[in-house]
CSV table of C-alpha atoms in Angstrom, one decimal:
chain,number,residue,atom,x,y,z
N,1,MET,CA,-0.9,17.1,-87.5
N,2,THR,CA,-1.0,13.8,-89.5
N,3,GLU,CA,-1.1,10.8,-87.1
N,4,VAL,CA,2.0,8.7,-87.2
N,5,ARG,CA,1.5,5.2,-88.3
N,6,ALA,CA,3.7,2.7,-86.3
N,7,ALA,CA,4.3,-1.0,-86.9
N,8,LEU,CA,5.9,-3.5,-84.5
N,9,VAL,CA,8.1,-6.6,-84.9
N,10,GLY,CA,7.7,-9.1,-82.2
N,11,ALA,CA,4.3,-7.6,-81.5
N,12,CYS,CA,2.9,-10.5,-79.4
N,13,GLY,CA,5.8,-10.6,-76.9
N,14,ARG,CA,5.9,-9.1,-73.5
N,15,MET,CA,7.5,-5.8,-74.8
N,16,GLY,CA,5.4,-5.9,-78.0
N,17,THR,CA,2.0,-6.0,-76.4
N,18,MET,CA,3.1,-3.3,-73.9
N,19,ILE,CA,4.1,-1.1,-76.8
N,20,VAL,CA,0.7,-1.8,-78.6
N,21,ARG,CA,-1.2,-0.7,-75.6
N,22,HIS,CA,0.9,2.4,-75.1
N,23,LEU,CA,0.7,3.4,-78.8
N,24,MET,CA,-3.1,3.1,-78.7
N,25,ALA,CA,-3.3,5.3,-75.6
N,26,THR,CA,-1.0,8.0,-77.1
N,27,GLU,CA,-2.3,11.0,-79.1
N,28,GLY,CA,-0.8,11.4,-82.5
N,29,ILE,CA,0.2,7.9,-83.1
N,30,THR,CA,-1.4,4.6,-83.8
N,31,VAL,CA,-0.7,0.9,-84.7
N,32,SER,CA,-0.6,0.3,-88.5
N,33,ALA,CA,0.8,-3.2,-88.6
N,34,ALA,CA,2.0,-6.0,-86.4
N,35,PHE,CA,4.5,-8.9,-87.1
N,36,ASP,CA,5.4,-12.0,-85.2
N,37,ILE,CA,5.9,-15.8,-85.8
N,38,VAL,CA,2.8,-16.6,-83.6
N,39,ASN,CA,-0.9,-15.6,-83.6
N,40,ILE,CA,-0.8,-15.0,-87.3
N,41,GLY,CA,-4.2,-13.5,-88.4
N,42,LYS,CA,-5.3,-12.7,-84.9
N,43,ASP,CA,-6.1,-9.0,-84.1
N,44,ILE,CA,-3.2,-7.5,-82.2
N,45,GLY,CA,-5.4,-5.5,-80.1
N,46,GLU,CA,-7.1,-8.6,-78.8
N,47,VAL,CA,-3.7,-10.2,-78.3
N,48,ALA,CA,-2.5,-7.2,-76.3
N,49,GLY,CA,-5.8,-7.3,-74.1
N,50,ILE,CA,-7.3,-4.0,-75.3
N,51,GLY,CA,-10.0,-5.3,-77.8
N,52,LYS,CA,-10.1,-5.4,-81.5
N,53,ILE,CA,-8.4,-2.6,-83.4
N,54,ASP,CA,-8.7,-4.1,-86.9
N,55,VAL,CA,-4.9,-4.7,-87.3
N,56,PRO,CA,-4.1,-8.5,-87.9
N,57,VAL,CA,-0.8,-10.1,-86.9
N,58,SER,CA,1.2,-10.7,-90.0
N,59,ASP,CA,4.0,-13.1,-90.6
N,60,SER,CA,7.4,-11.5,-90.5
N,61,LYS,CA,8.2,-13.0,-93.8
N,62,ASP,CA,5.7,-10.6,-95.4
N,63,LEU,CA,7.1,-7.5,-93.6
N,64,ALA,CA,8.1,-5.4,-96.7
N,65,SER,CA,4.8,-5.8,-98.5
N,66,VAL,CA,2.6,-5.2,-95.3
N,67,LEU,CA,4.6,-2.1,-94.4
N,68,LYS,CA,3.8,-0.7,-97.8
N,69,GLU,CA,0.2,-1.7,-97.9
N,70,SER,CA,-0.4,-0.3,-94.4
N,71,LYS,CA,1.4,3.0,-95.2
N,72,THR,CA,3.5,2.6,-92.2
N,73,ASP,CA,5.7,5.5,-91.1
N,74,VAL,CA,8.0,3.8,-88.5
N,75,LEU,CA,8.8,0.3,-87.5
N,76,ILE,CA,9.6,-0.5,-83.8
N,77,ASP,CA,11.8,-3.5,-83.2
N,78,PHE,CA,12.7,-4.8,-79.8
N,79,THR,CA,13.3,-8.4,-80.8
N,80,ILE,CA,16.7,-10.4,-81.1
N,81,ALA,CA,19.7,-9.5,-83.0
N,82,ALA,CA,19.3,-12.2,-85.8
N,83,ALA,CA,15.8,-11.0,-86.5
N,84,THR,CA,16.5,-7.3,-86.5
N,85,ALA,CA,19.5,-7.8,-88.8
N,86,VAL,CA,17.0,-9.0,-91.4
N,87,ASN,CA,14.0,-6.9,-90.7
N,88,ALA,CA,15.6,-3.5,-90.2
N,89,PRO,CA,17.2,-3.3,-93.7
N,90,ALA,CA,14.0,-4.7,-95.3
N,91,ALA,CA,12.0,-1.9,-93.6
N,92,ALA,CA,14.5,0.7,-94.8
N,93,VAL,CA,14.2,-0.6,-98.3
N,94,ALA,CA,10.5,-0.2,-98.0
N,95,GLY,CA,11.1,3.5,-97.0
N,96,VAL,CA,10.1,3.1,-93.4
N,97,ASN,CA,11.8,4.8,-90.5
N,98,LEU,CA,13.2,2.7,-87.6
N,99,ILE,CA,13.3,2.6,-83.9
N,100,ILE,CA,15.6,-0.2,-82.8
N,101,GLY,CA,15.9,-1.3,-79.2
N,102,THR,CA,17.4,-4.7,-79.8
N,103,THR,CA,20.5,-5.4,-77.9
N,104,GLY,CA,23.4,-7.8,-78.8
N,105,LEU,CA,23.8,-6.6,-82.4
N,106,SER,CA,27.3,-7.3,-83.8
N,107,ALA,CA,29.4,-4.5,-85.3
N,108,GLU,CA,28.7,-5.9,-88.7
N,109,GLN,CA,25.0,-6.0,-88.1
N,110,LYS,CA,25.0,-2.3,-86.9
N,111,THR,CA,27.0,-1.3,-89.9
N,112,ALA,CA,24.6,-3.2,-92.4
N,113,ILE,CA,21.6,-1.4,-90.7
N,114,THR,CA,23.3,2.0,-90.9
N,115,ASP,CA,24.1,1.4,-94.5
N,116,ALA,CA,20.6,0.5,-95.3
N,117,VAL,CA,19.3,3.7,-93.5
N,118,ILE,CA,21.7,6.0,-95.5
N,119,LYS,CA,21.2,4.2,-98.8
N,120,ASN,CA,17.4,4.2,-98.6
N,121,ASN,CA,17.2,7.8,-97.1
N,122,VAL,CA,15.1,6.9,-94.0
N,123,ALA,CA,15.8,8.0,-90.4
N,124,ALA,CA,16.5,5.6,-87.4
N,125,VAL,CA,16.9,5.8,-83.7
N,126,ILE,CA,19.2,3.0,-82.4
N,127,SER,CA,19.6,2.9,-78.6
N,128,SER,CA,20.4,0.2,-76.1
N,129,ASN,CA,17.9,1.8,-73.6
N,130,TYR,CA,15.0,4.0,-74.3
N,131,SER,CA,14.4,5.1,-70.7
N,132,ILE,CA,14.4,8.8,-70.2
N,133,GLY,CA,16.2,8.3,-66.8
N,134,VAL,CA,18.9,6.2,-68.5
N,135,GLY,CA,19.4,9.1,-70.9
N,136,VAL,CA,20.3,11.3,-67.9
N,137,PHE,CA,22.3,8.5,-66.4
N,138,PHE,CA,24.5,8.4,-69.5
N,139,LYS,CA,25.0,12.1,-69.3
N,140,LEU,CA,26.0,11.9,-65.6
N,141,VAL,CA,28.4,9.0,-66.4
N,142,ARG,CA,30.0,11.0,-69.2
N,143,ASP,CA,30.5,14.1,-67.0
N,144,ALA,CA,31.9,12.0,-64.1
N,145,ALA,CA,34.5,10.4,-66.5
N,146,ARG,CA,35.4,13.8,-67.8
N,147,TYR,CA,35.9,15.2,-64.3
N,148,LEU,CA,37.6,12.3,-62.7
N,149,GLY,CA,39.9,11.3,-65.6
N,150,ASN,CA,42.2,8.3,-65.4
N,151,ASP,CA,42.8,8.7,-61.6
N,152,TYR,CA,39.8,6.5,-60.7
N,153,ASP,CA,39.2,2.8,-61.5
N,154,VAL,CA,35.9,2.1,-63.2
N,155,GLU,CA,33.7,-0.9,-62.6
N,156,ILE,CA,30.2,-1.5,-64.1
N,157,ILE,CA,27.7,-3.9,-62.6
N,158,GLU,CA,24.4,-4.7,-64.3
N,159,ALA,CA,21.6,-7.0,-63.2
N,160,HIS,CA,18.6,-8.3,-65.2
N,161,HIS,CA,16.0,-11.1,-65.2
N,162,ASN,CA,17.0,-14.7,-65.8
N,163,GLN,CA,15.6,-14.9,-69.3
N,164,LYS,CA,17.7,-12.0,-70.8
N,165,LYS,CA,19.4,-13.4,-73.9
N,166,ASP,CA,22.6,-11.2,-73.9
N,167,ALA,CA,25.3,-10.3,-71.4
N,168,PRO,CA,26.6,-7.8,-70.7
N,169,SER,CA,23.5,-5.7,-71.3
N,170,GLY,CA,23.4,-3.1,-74.1
N,171,THR,CA,23.1,-0.3,-71.5
N,172,ALA,CA,26.2,-1.5,-69.6
N,173,MET,CA,28.1,-1.6,-73.0
N,174,THR,CA,27.0,1.9,-73.9
N,175,ALA,CA,28.1,3.2,-70.5
N,176,ALA,CA,31.5,1.5,-70.9
N,177,GLU,CA,31.8,3.0,-74.4
N,178,ILE,CA,31.0,6.5,-73.2
N,179,ILE,CA,33.6,6.3,-70.4
N,180,SER,CA,36.3,4.8,-72.7
N,181,LYS,CA,35.7,7.5,-75.3
N,182,GLU,CA,36.2,10.2,-72.6
N,183,LEU,CA,39.3,8.5,-71.1
N,184,GLY,CA,41.1,7.9,-74.4
N,185,GLY,CA,40.1,4.3,-75.3
N,186,LYS,CA,40.2,2.1,-72.3
N,187,GLU,CA,39.7,-1.7,-72.9
N,188,PHE,CA,36.9,-3.7,-71.3
N,189,VAL,CA,37.2,-6.8,-69.1
N,190,TYR,CA,34.1,-9.0,-68.5
N,191,GLY,CA,34.4,-10.5,-65.0
N,192,ARG,CA,37.7,-10.8,-63.2
N,193,GLU,CA,38.6,-14.5,-62.9
N,194,GLY,CA,42.4,-14.9,-63.1
N,195,ILE,CA,43.1,-11.2,-63.5
N,196,CYS,CA,45.3,-9.8,-60.9
N,197,PRO,CA,46.4,-7.1,-60.1
N,198,ARG,CA,44.0,-4.7,-61.7
N,199,GLY,CA,45.0,-2.6,-64.6
N,200,LYS,CA,43.4,0.5,-66.1
N,201,GLU,CA,40.7,-1.3,-67.9
N,202,ILE,CA,36.9,-1.0,-67.3
N,203,GLY,CA,35.5,-3.9,-65.6
N,204,ILE,CA,31.9,-5.1,-66.6
N,205,HIS,CA,30.0,-7.6,-64.5
N,206,SER,CA,26.6,-9.3,-65.2
N,207,ILE,CA,24.1,-10.6,-62.8
N,208,ARG,CA,21.1,-12.7,-63.9
N,209,GLY,CA,18.2,-13.7,-61.7
N,210,GLY,CA,14.4,-13.7,-61.1
N,211,ASP,CA,12.5,-10.9,-62.6
N,212,ILE,CA,14.9,-8.0,-62.3
N,213,VAL,CA,13.9,-5.4,-65.0
N,214,GLY,CA,17.2,-3.7,-65.2
N,215,ASP,CA,19.8,-2.3,-62.7
N,216,HIS,CA,23.0,-0.6,-63.7
N,217,THR,CA,25.7,0.9,-61.4
N,218,VAL,CA,28.8,2.6,-62.5
N,219,MET,CA,31.5,2.9,-59.9
N,220,PHE,CA,34.4,5.4,-60.0
N,221,ILE,CA,36.8,4.2,-57.3
N,222,GLY,CA,39.7,6.2,-56.0
N,223,ASN,CA,42.2,5.5,-53.3
N,224,SER,CA,40.2,7.3,-50.6
N,225,GLU,CA,36.7,7.6,-51.9
N,226,ARG,CA,34.4,6.3,-54.5
N,227,ILE,CA,31.4,7.7,-56.6
N,228,GLU,CA,28.5,5.4,-57.6
N,229,LEU,CA,26.0,6.3,-60.3
N,230,ARG,CA,23.0,4.0,-60.3
N,231,HIS,CA,19.8,3.6,-62.4
N,232,GLN,CA,17.1,1.1,-61.6
N,233,ALA,CA,14.1,0.3,-63.8
N,234,HIS,CA,11.1,-0.7,-61.8
N,235,SER,CA,8.9,-1.6,-64.8
N,236,ARG,CA,9.4,-2.1,-68.6
N,237,GLU,CA,7.0,0.8,-69.1
N,238,VAL,CA,9.9,3.2,-68.9
N,239,PHE,CA,11.3,1.6,-72.1
N,240,VAL,CA,8.0,1.6,-73.8
N,241,SER,CA,7.2,5.3,-73.2
N,242,GLY,CA,10.6,6.3,-74.5
N,243,ALA,CA,10.3,4.2,-77.5
N,244,VAL,CA,6.9,5.6,-78.4
N,245,MET,CA,8.3,9.1,-77.9
N,246,ALA,CA,11.2,8.3,-80.3
N,247,ALA,CA,8.7,6.9,-82.9
N,248,LYS,CA,6.8,10.1,-82.9
N,249,TRP,CA,10.0,12.1,-83.1
N,250,VAL,CA,11.9,10.3,-85.8
N,251,VAL,CA,9.4,10.6,-88.6
N,252,SER,CA,10.1,14.4,-88.9
N,253,GLN,CA,13.8,14.2,-88.6
N,254,LYS,CA,16.5,14.5,-91.4
N,255,LYS,CA,16.6,11.4,-93.4
N,256,GLY,CA,19.7,9.2,-94.1
N,257,VAL,CA,20.8,9.6,-90.4
N,258,VAL,CA,21.0,7.3,-87.4
N,259,TYR,CA,20.2,8.9,-84.1
N,260,ASP,CA,20.3,7.8,-80.5
N,261,MET,CA,18.1,8.5,-77.5
N,262,ALA,CA,20.2,11.4,-76.5
N,263,ASP,CA,19.2,13.2,-79.7
N,264,VAL,CA,15.5,12.4,-78.9
N,265,LEU,CA,15.8,13.8,-75.4
N,266,ALA,CA,17.6,16.9,-76.6
């Protein structure tokens, strides 16, 4: 089988360097290009601490031309919404498939990326969380909402490190959207200051502190009992391995389609 050629945006960051190391240690896939706004011209292997791999860090402004020159199959993006909104459509125009793990994208930004994927006939995986365990967590959340119906109040609590740029987390929002869909379109409330008594909305609460990688708890609360579904990430490696799995998977899928992690796991 031909080796998949993967590029990264934000390659010099914490997630980026972890993905570089994982890509180079995974059979059937390799690093073809790396982009960032720092360390331009340096070898990304040396930046990631694995030694020279003959792939220089390129300026993100040169993304389209470098993707074409490097014959990249798939671009992995775990950066910030403003950057992804520019880079993802540019990669699609260049004929490159997409793995997007950026959270905090607006509805308009998501629509623009989806339109670029369809128009340029590439495939994309867009997910708020690439952990395999979270994929199972989402399924359990969906099943619980389906079985318990509207008789139970729903509260979601998420906790992350003190440098996370968005709140609530993308994973918490995905869980809320899954539950809302199953229960006929419940509204979301972020925090509860000044809201009393409780209605039938889904409550979402964010905690930020220290170096928490990612904790998510969904509570289904009845009058005499409650069910809690919880996922804890102990290391960012869980997101990295899922993203690399998705990158290998997406290149052979039907084009012009946006997939999610549930499709990859299926």
